[in-house]
């Protein structure tokens, strides 16, 4: 646990020059602060002896010293905060950058809240810890060293006796730590759960409202909130016992000195003056003890936060670029699956021993029942996941041996679930290519059959879109997502159910426009719509994770297998339905 | 709605603060005052601890005087024990004090968060569709935290500090009037600088809060959209650039706030030093001229300390409080957001018996562009109505209006002859059900996801509905069947599976009125045909609106309406519309081919395989 905090300090130490300056300033301000009382005493003395002549210089000295001390302390505080802020800034960026390295597998399991907590709360906690608590700590350590050396110079024996109680502090801390760490950890979990819950509410609010079941979610919310509250209370309970304990130890030290020193005085081994002086300086230790206690009080949460941040930073992406990866320049568009097996869970394959080949410029349709693995299959091509076994080759090169970015540059994908972002329509279309010119944007929009609609809007391409695109209709969203990919002009184009939310007429327009645009590209198109199938040269039929049929529409119809069954199901309503389709060989493992 | 987009989406702390800091503080105090008893315990413990801390040195003095100096071992032990007892008491009292503060803080956080959620339940769908999730999240989390950090401790400490100041003042006045005046001569300077600094720090903290909101929005969007952004090889740079900007601005805002905070101490300690100098200089002369005694002067000196220490503490605290106030402003602002769809105070319960829907002369627009103008539609009880038409025609909007997710600007929606505006929202919506165009899933098991349709449903009831819908194969295909955990947004399910679960959820309820908005758009035709067979049974006697682009979906319908640009352009049964040869026939032909051809196909040998 200690090591994570050290790691944070290592981040901080990158500013070692400023850090050195800050520590120097800190020492200066401590020194200045110690000089002031001396002048005050001087001043008081001069009043006692009615020496008016020394009033003015002494008062001036106090004002000047205070001023200096104020300025130095201010600079110190500010610089320290600056270093801390910069450290957090760097840490945040590193975390953010690393999030982009992590692959789909990570995002399949993670909750948004967990990440939000790290970027916001945890960074705040660390910020407070490395600026304020650390400064207090250093201050306390320096003061403690000074106090101890004064005490040592006064009386070695008494100092040693007093110091015997210091390990008590360590004991208390270790005892409490063992209790507190697990609670701090759990309370972190609760906080991230809580974050996720609110995020979830905002994204599911439509159905909650439509069904009038907000309060069902409210139960979840309340239980998460109570959990958070309970854990935080528990944490605070330990804190409120352990923190004043530092003061108790300080008093114990004092009593020990009373008793030990007192008995020495009584036995004549020590003079009264010695012990009185010692006791005076002993109180100088109280404040540093408190400072150190404060530091450790903040330590628990900070180390949990740090460990959570590093947990992500240390996570290796599942899809990793090989060190000797080569760049995939302009791909021809030859794609080959060689005995590919894949499962999200290693033991439960979704795709089994898939082998097929797609020639450059060929257009392949993939169809199959719900959940048969179509989306999974196409996600393997841009290497969002790596197959469990087997290889995927593009232009006869294993995708694992090329640079991930260059691979993805050659592969454009329109995902099945459409996700748009807050911003203008234009921002959304140029999402993957911020340099796109207006004519490129319009061309892509036209190909996706959305230009006319956009043009009809008062603000056209500058119309604002809300988060997730909820201010657009389903079909409008989908077409913007298509345009967003088309603008990239990828050599290999993957369309996952791109027309599911389009009416037949719009679909026909889009298909027509696409037909022109995709000439010369390798295209994978997943669809449930016959009309979209028209784009394809070849159809692959996926069922139970295997390719069960392959060929053209006519060939497959003749075969009379899964494809024919799916195809005919569309017309099921034109004949008595019952008994017209059987469950043979269909999907649904 | 516009203001919401403006203020929340950008999340900037521009413009005048809403409500003065004083009002915000009063509101916070009221929240804390709910726990009077605890507050009193807290104050009592704090006061007692304070008192004992004053007594402790006195006992210490007696240990030295009567024990050590007098070489009296009994007195030494006696007073040491007393000292020990006091130390333990201080420890206990500090624990109580610390615990009470923590308790109050946590209660305050809990209450604020409960209130925020209760309020959220009342806000309408429009609010959430125009407000960024990150802005909502940051209000629930970091803002509430920031309120709690200083609000409770500070208020009560402030009381003590003020009392100390008053005490010092009285003491000074009773000693020497002239000297008091001299001592206080710099107080206006304190007041001015405190006000000056507080105003700055309030502004600085508002900015910090706004930036944290932006930061949250950014990260929320990044993580939710990560799968998309990774599909665009160049996007990470742009994302990073934006994040870098927000992070940088957050850092700047924080540093600004620190600057103001850090300034407080030196400014005040200089004023203090100046006061001491003034006092000593002037007082020294008074002593020399015999107008005051040395004792008075020395006492004054310690009173100046007694006066200034709490003043400094108060000022520092007052500055920190600005952070809490800036955060509270955002929390209260959220609590004041008003939904546009509201339950009327005299709303009644409605028992939907027939399930008749009448849309009368409705005009509706989200923003400028009209979606409906004088729209009329009647859905008969028990009728299955299919709504088809080009994208953007207003089909989803129609569903939204029936469920009263939005209110029409003109006209009304009647269910069983009752204007739905006069009905309790819960009562209305609990008798209807919607399958939304975008399937919605919760981070919970599949079972619980379905149960949302009917919270009180038993597991068996859920299994029954799954079975009835022919979805057993779907459940079997999931790793742990009904107990499979669904990840965020249904990420571990295929899109078709998500839709099927949404359908099961809706039908579990067996409501009088059902709206299916593109419920099966991503489901394969075979599964769909099985589903339809089941729906045919399940929908009997219920009013149902089926919105679909896939025309095969509409075969269940008694009547089809074709919607185009917010108008009904065609209406009739499937056959009638085909015969009509209009938009519907065209759509049908484009999608499925000529009816004749289709019939031929289905009759071909392949079809019977
Ligand atoms: N991220 C994931 N983690 C675990 N399991 C997953 C994940 N994504 C999909 N699955 C499972 O893998 C199987 C195949 O899903 P996939 O999305 O490839 O189906 P699909 O053929 O595209 O279906 P649809 O037609 O409904 O889109 C399904 O059973 C699904 O539940
Ligand atoms: N929340 C919103 N704010 C502003 N405009 C909206 C909002 N929702 C929809 N619109 C606009 O209103 C019009 C009708 O949208 P609606 O979603 O009802 O279409 P739809 O018929 O369901 O289309 P689709 O078949 O594509 O789902 C569209 O032009 C759309 O852009
Ligand atoms: Mg899919
Ligand atoms: Mg719609």
Tab-separated table of N, CA and C in Angstrom, chain A residues 305-381:
chain	number	residue	atom	x	y	z
A	305	UNK	N	-7.218	5.593	-3.160
A	305	UNK	CA	-7.399	6.291	-4.438
A	305	UNK	C	-6.228	6.028	-5.374
A	306	UNK	N	-5.025	6.147	-4.831
A	306	UNK	CA	-3.854	5.942	-5.686
A	306	UNK	C	-3.842	4.530	-6.233
A	307	UNK	N	-4.152	3.558	-5.369
A	307	UNK	CA	-4.080	2.187	-5.861
A	307	UNK	C	-5.110	1.953	-6.959
A	308	UNK	N	-6.265	2.633	-6.841
A	308	UNK	CA	-7.280	2.465	-7.878
A	308	UNK	C	-6.815	3.078	-9.194
A	309	UNK	N	-6.166	4.195	-9.095
A	309	UNK	CA	-5.687	4.842	-10.319
A	309	UNK	C	-4.607	3.990	-10.986
A	310	UNK	N	-3.690	3.491	-10.168
A	310	UNK	CA	-2.621	2.693	-10.760
A	310	UNK	C	-3.118	1.336	-11.231
A	311	UNK	N	-4.184	0.882	-10.603
A	311	UNK	CA	-4.748	-0.385	-11.058
A	311	UNK	C	-5.097	-0.309	-12.553
A	312	UNK	N	-5.649	0.833	-12.952
A	312	UNK	CA	-5.969	1.000	-14.378
A	312	UNK	C	-4.701	1.228	-15.188
A	313	UNK	N	-3.839	2.094	-14.664
A	313	UNK	CA	-2.624	2.407	-15.418
A	313	UNK	C	-1.767	1.165	-15.647
A	314	UNK	N	-1.841	0.222	-14.720
A	314	UNK	CA	-1.001	-0.974	-14.845
A	314	UNK	C	-1.662	-2.075	-15.651
A	315	UNK	N	-2.906	-1.844	-16.009
A	315	UNK	CA	-3.605	-2.907	-16.712
A	315	UNK	C	-3.112	-2.995	-18.148
A	316	UNK	N	-2.752	-4.202	-18.512
A	316	UNK	CA	-2.295	-4.412	-19.886
A	316	UNK	C	-3.517	-4.535	-20.783
A	317	UNK	N	-3.514	-3.872	-21.922
A	317	UNK	CA	-4.623	-4.074	-22.844
A	317	UNK	C	-4.619	-5.512	-23.350
A	318	UNK	N	-5.836	-6.066	-23.511
A	318	UNK	CA	-5.881	-7.453	-23.986
A	318	UNK	C	-5.422	-7.541	-25.435
A	319	UNK	N	-5.800	-6.515	-26.192
A	319	UNK	CA	-5.313	-6.463	-27.568
A	319	UNK	C	-4.078	-5.583	-27.554
A	320	UNK	N	-2.930	-6.223	-27.793
A	320	UNK	CA	-1.687	-5.473	-27.627
A	320	UNK	C	-0.896	-5.461	-28.916
A	321	UNK	N	-0.324	-4.333	-29.183
A	321	UNK	CA	0.487	-4.247	-30.381
A	321	UNK	C	1.803	-4.959	-30.132
A	322	UNK	N	2.205	-5.760	-31.107
A	322	UNK	CA	3.503	-6.424	-30.942
A	322	UNK	C	4.606	-5.394	-31.115
A	323	UNK	N	5.731	-5.628	-30.424
A	323	UNK	CA	6.812	-4.647	-30.492
A	323	UNK	C	7.335	-4.448	-31.920
A	324	UNK	N	7.313	-5.532	-32.690
A	324	UNK	CA	7.846	-5.417	-34.053
A	324	UNK	C	6.741	-5.274	-35.093
A	325	UNK	N	5.598	-4.720	-34.660
A	325	UNK	CA	4.471	-4.592	-35.578
A	325	UNK	C	4.828	-3.673	-36.744
A	326	UNK	N	4.326	-4.028	-37.897
A	326	UNK	CA	4.594	-3.189	-39.064
A	326	UNK	C	3.362	-2.367	-39.397
A	327	UNK	N	3.569	-1.338	-40.178
A	327	UNK	CA	2.439	-0.507	-40.547
A	327	UNK	C	1.700	-1.159	-41.706
A	328	UNK	N	0.395	-1.155	-41.630
A	328	UNK	CA	-0.395	-1.641	-42.751
A	328	UNK	C	-0.706	-0.429	-43.613
A	329	UNK	N	0.044	-0.318	-44.711
A	329	UNK	CA	-0.188	0.875	-45.572
A	329	UNK	C	-1.521	0.690	-46.274
A	330	UNK	N	-1.629	1.036	-47.507
A	330	UNK	CA	-2.916	0.906	-48.173
A	330	UNK	C	-3.240	-0.550	-48.438
A	331	UNK	N	-4.199	-1.041	-47.685
A	331	UNK	CA	-4.552	-2.446	-47.836
A	331	UNK	C	-5.261	-2.654	-49.168
A	332	UNK	N	-5.079	-3.859	-49.732
A	332	UNK	CA	-5.825	-4.161	-50.948
A	332	UNK	C	-7.246	-4.550	-50.570
A	333	UNK	N	-7.346	-5.150	-49.417
A	333	UNK	CA	-8.696	-5.485	-48.962
A	333	UNK	C	-8.981	-6.971	-49.018
A	334	UNK	N	-7.931	-7.757	-49.002
A	334	UNK	CA	-8.118	-9.201	-48.963
A	334	UNK	C	-8.242	-9.609	-47.498
A	335	UNK	N	-9.306	-10.318	-47.189
A	335	UNK	CA	-9.529	-10.703	-45.795
A	335	UNK	C	-9.710	-12.207	-45.714
A	336	UNK	N	-8.991	-12.806	-44.771
A	336	UNK	CA	-9.134	-14.251	-44.639
A	336	UNK	C	-9.257	-14.653	-43.185
A	337	UNK	N	-10.243	-15.471	-42.896
A	337	UNK	CA	-10.372	-16.064	-41.572
A	337	UNK	C	-9.813	-17.473	-41.668
A	338	UNK	N	-8.875	-17.788	-40.802
A	338	UNK	CA	-8.231	-19.090	-40.878
A	338	UNK	C	-8.487	-19.832	-39.581
A	339	UNK	N	-9.492	-20.680	-39.622
A	339	UNK	CA	-9.788	-21.535	-38.481
A	339	UNK	C	-9.965	-20.754	-37.185
A	340	UNK	N	-10.751	-19.699	-37.249
A	340	UNK	CA	-10.865	-18.788	-36.112
A	340	UNK	C	-11.877	-19.298	-35.085
A	341	UNK	N	-11.453	-19.340	-33.858
A	341	UNK	CA	-12.357	-19.654	-32.752
A	341	UNK	C	-12.286	-18.498	-31.769
A	342	UNK	N	-13.433	-18.101	-31.296
A	342	UNK	CA	-13.438	-16.982	-30.351
A	342	UNK	C	-14.603	-17.085	-29.377
A	343	UNK	N	-14.339	-16.717	-28.141
A	343	UNK	CA	-15.410	-16.610	-27.163
A	343	UNK	C	-15.082	-15.478	-26.209
A	344	UNK	N	-16.083	-14.739	-25.764
A	344	UNK	CA	-15.832	-13.667	-24.794
A	344	UNK	C	-15.316	-14.293	-23.514
A	345	UNK	N	-15.900	-15.462	-23.241
A	345	UNK	CA	-15.386	-16.273	-22.150
A	345	UNK	C	-14.660	-17.436	-22.837
A	346	UNK	N	-13.393	-17.590	-22.481
A	346	UNK	CA	-12.555	-18.575	-23.177
A	346	UNK	C	-13.235	-19.946	-23.301
A	347	UNK	N	-13.982	-20.292	-22.272
A	347	UNK	CA	-14.549	-21.639	-22.262
A	347	UNK	C	-15.854	-21.751	-23.033
A	348	UNK	N	-16.351	-20.623	-23.468
A	348	UNK	CA	-17.639	-20.681	-24.134
A	348	UNK	C	-17.518	-20.021	-25.501
A	349	UNK	N	-17.045	-20.790	-26.481
A	349	UNK	CA	-16.814	-20.188	-27.790
A	349	UNK	C	-18.098	-19.698	-28.429
A	350	UNK	N	-18.031	-18.527	-29.025
A	350	UNK	CA	-19.168	-17.962	-29.749
A	350	UNK	C	-18.990	-18.294	-31.236
A	351	UNK	N	-17.745	-18.232	-31.677
A	351	UNK	CA	-17.438	-18.567	-33.065
A	351	UNK	C	-16.539	-19.791	-33.050
A	352	UNK	N	-16.824	-20.743	-33.931
A	352	UNK	CA	-16.046	-21.973	-33.891
A	352	UNK	C	-15.450	-22.306	-35.243
A	353	UNK	N	-14.135	-22.411	-35.281
A	353	UNK	CA	-13.404	-22.851	-36.474
A	353	UNK	C	-13.917	-22.203	-37.758
A	354	UNK	N	-13.978	-20.902	-37.745
A	354	UNK	CA	-14.440	-20.206	-38.936
A	354	UNK	C	-13.308	-20.095	-39.936
A	355	UNK	N	-13.570	-20.456	-41.166
A	355	UNK	CA	-12.599	-20.242	-42.226
A	355	UNK	C	-13.343	-19.736	-43.444
A	356	UNK	N	-12.925	-18.615	-43.949
A	356	UNK	CA	-13.458	-18.139	-45.232
A	356	UNK	C	-12.527	-17.066	-45.766
A	357	UNK	N	-12.743	-16.734	-46.992
A	357	UNK	CA	-11.843	-15.807	-47.640
A	357	UNK	C	-12.670	-14.779	-48.385
A	358	UNK	N	-12.268	-13.541	-48.326
A	358	UNK	CA	-12.971	-12.491	-49.051
A	358	UNK	C	-11.954	-11.788	-49.923
A	359	UNK	N	-12.222	-11.772	-51.227
A	359	UNK	CA	-11.243	-11.170	-52.145
A	359	UNK	C	-11.365	-9.657	-52.111
A	360	UNK	N	-10.324	-8.969	-52.504
A	360	UNK	CA	-10.396	-7.509	-52.528
A	360	UNK	C	-11.577	-7.064	-53.365
A	361	UNK	N	-12.304	-6.119	-52.839
A	361	UNK	CA	-13.429	-5.585	-53.608
A	361	UNK	C	-14.688	-6.427	-53.525
A	362	UNK	N	-14.612	-7.555	-52.850
A	362	UNK	CA	-15.786	-8.404	-52.757
A	362	UNK	C	-16.733	-7.876	-51.673
A	363	UNK	N	-18.023	-8.094	-51.888
A	363	UNK	CA	-18.994	-7.644	-50.886
A	363	UNK	C	-19.689	-8.864	-50.293
A	364	UNK	N	-19.532	-8.969	-49.000
A	364	UNK	CA	-20.054	-10.151	-48.343
A	364	UNK	C	-21.165	-9.775	-47.394
A	365	UNK	N	-22.252	-10.462	-47.461
A	365	UNK	CA	-23.305	-10.251	-46.474
A	365	UNK	C	-23.209	-11.370	-45.450
A	366	UNK	N	-23.388	-11.000	-44.199
A	366	UNK	CA	-23.402	-12.015	-43.156
A	366	UNK	C	-24.784	-12.009	-42.561
A	367	UNK	N	-25.448	-13.112	-42.610
A	367	UNK	CA	-26.751	-13.139	-41.972
A	367	UNK	C	-26.828	-14.341	-41.045
A	368	UNK	N	-27.793	-14.299	-40.196
A	368	UNK	CA	-27.932	-15.382	-39.240
A	368	UNK	C	-28.858	-14.954	-38.144
A	369	UNK	N	-29.308	-15.902	-37.367
A	369	UNK	CA	-30.272	-15.572	-36.321
A	369	UNK	C	-29.684	-14.642	-35.258
A	370	UNK	N	-30.562	-14.070	-34.485
A	370	UNK	CA	-30.178	-13.236	-33.359
A	370	UNK	C	-29.220	-13.983	-32.443
A	371	UNK	N	-28.134	-13.319	-32.126
A	371	UNK	CA	-27.195	-13.910	-31.184
A	371	UNK	C	-26.315	-14.982	-31.783
A	372	UNK	N	-26.293	-15.089	-33.116
A	372	UNK	CA	-25.481	-16.150	-33.711
A	372	UNK	C	-24.012	-15.765	-33.796
A	373	UNK	N	-23.689	-14.519	-33.579
A	373	UNK	CA	-22.281	-14.141	-33.551
A	373	UNK	C	-21.839	-13.268	-34.712
A	374	UNK	N	-22.792	-12.657	-35.385
A	374	UNK	CA	-22.442	-11.833	-36.550
A	374	UNK	C	-21.615	-10.619	-36.118
A	375	UNK	N	-22.120	-9.904	-35.135
A	375	UNK	CA	-21.395	-8.718	-34.684
A	375	UNK	C	-20.051	-9.119	-34.118
A	376	UNK	N	-20.030	-10.241	-33.445
A	376	UNK	CA	-18.774	-10.719	-32.872
A	376	UNK	C	-17.755	-10.950	-33.972
A	377	UNK	N	-18.202	-11.604	-35.024
A	377	UNK	CA	-17.306	-11.922	-36.126
A	377	UNK	C	-16.665	-10.662	-36.697
A	378	UNK	N	-17.479	-9.677	-37.005
A	378	UNK	CA	-16.902	-8.505	-37.658
A	378	UNK	C	-16.040	-7.678	-36.713
A	379	UNK	N	-16.264	-7.815	-35.421
A	379	UNK	CA	-15.438	-7.051	-34.482
A	379	UNK	C	-14.026	-7.613	-34.404
A	380	UNK	N	-13.862	-8.821	-34.911
A	380	UNK	CA	-12.515	-9.396	-34.880
A	380	UNK	C	-11.635	-8.787	-35.966
A	381	UNK	N	-12.246	-8.291	-37.033
A	381	UNK	CA	-11.442	-7.802	-38.158
A	381	UNK	C	-10.604	-6.578	-37.779
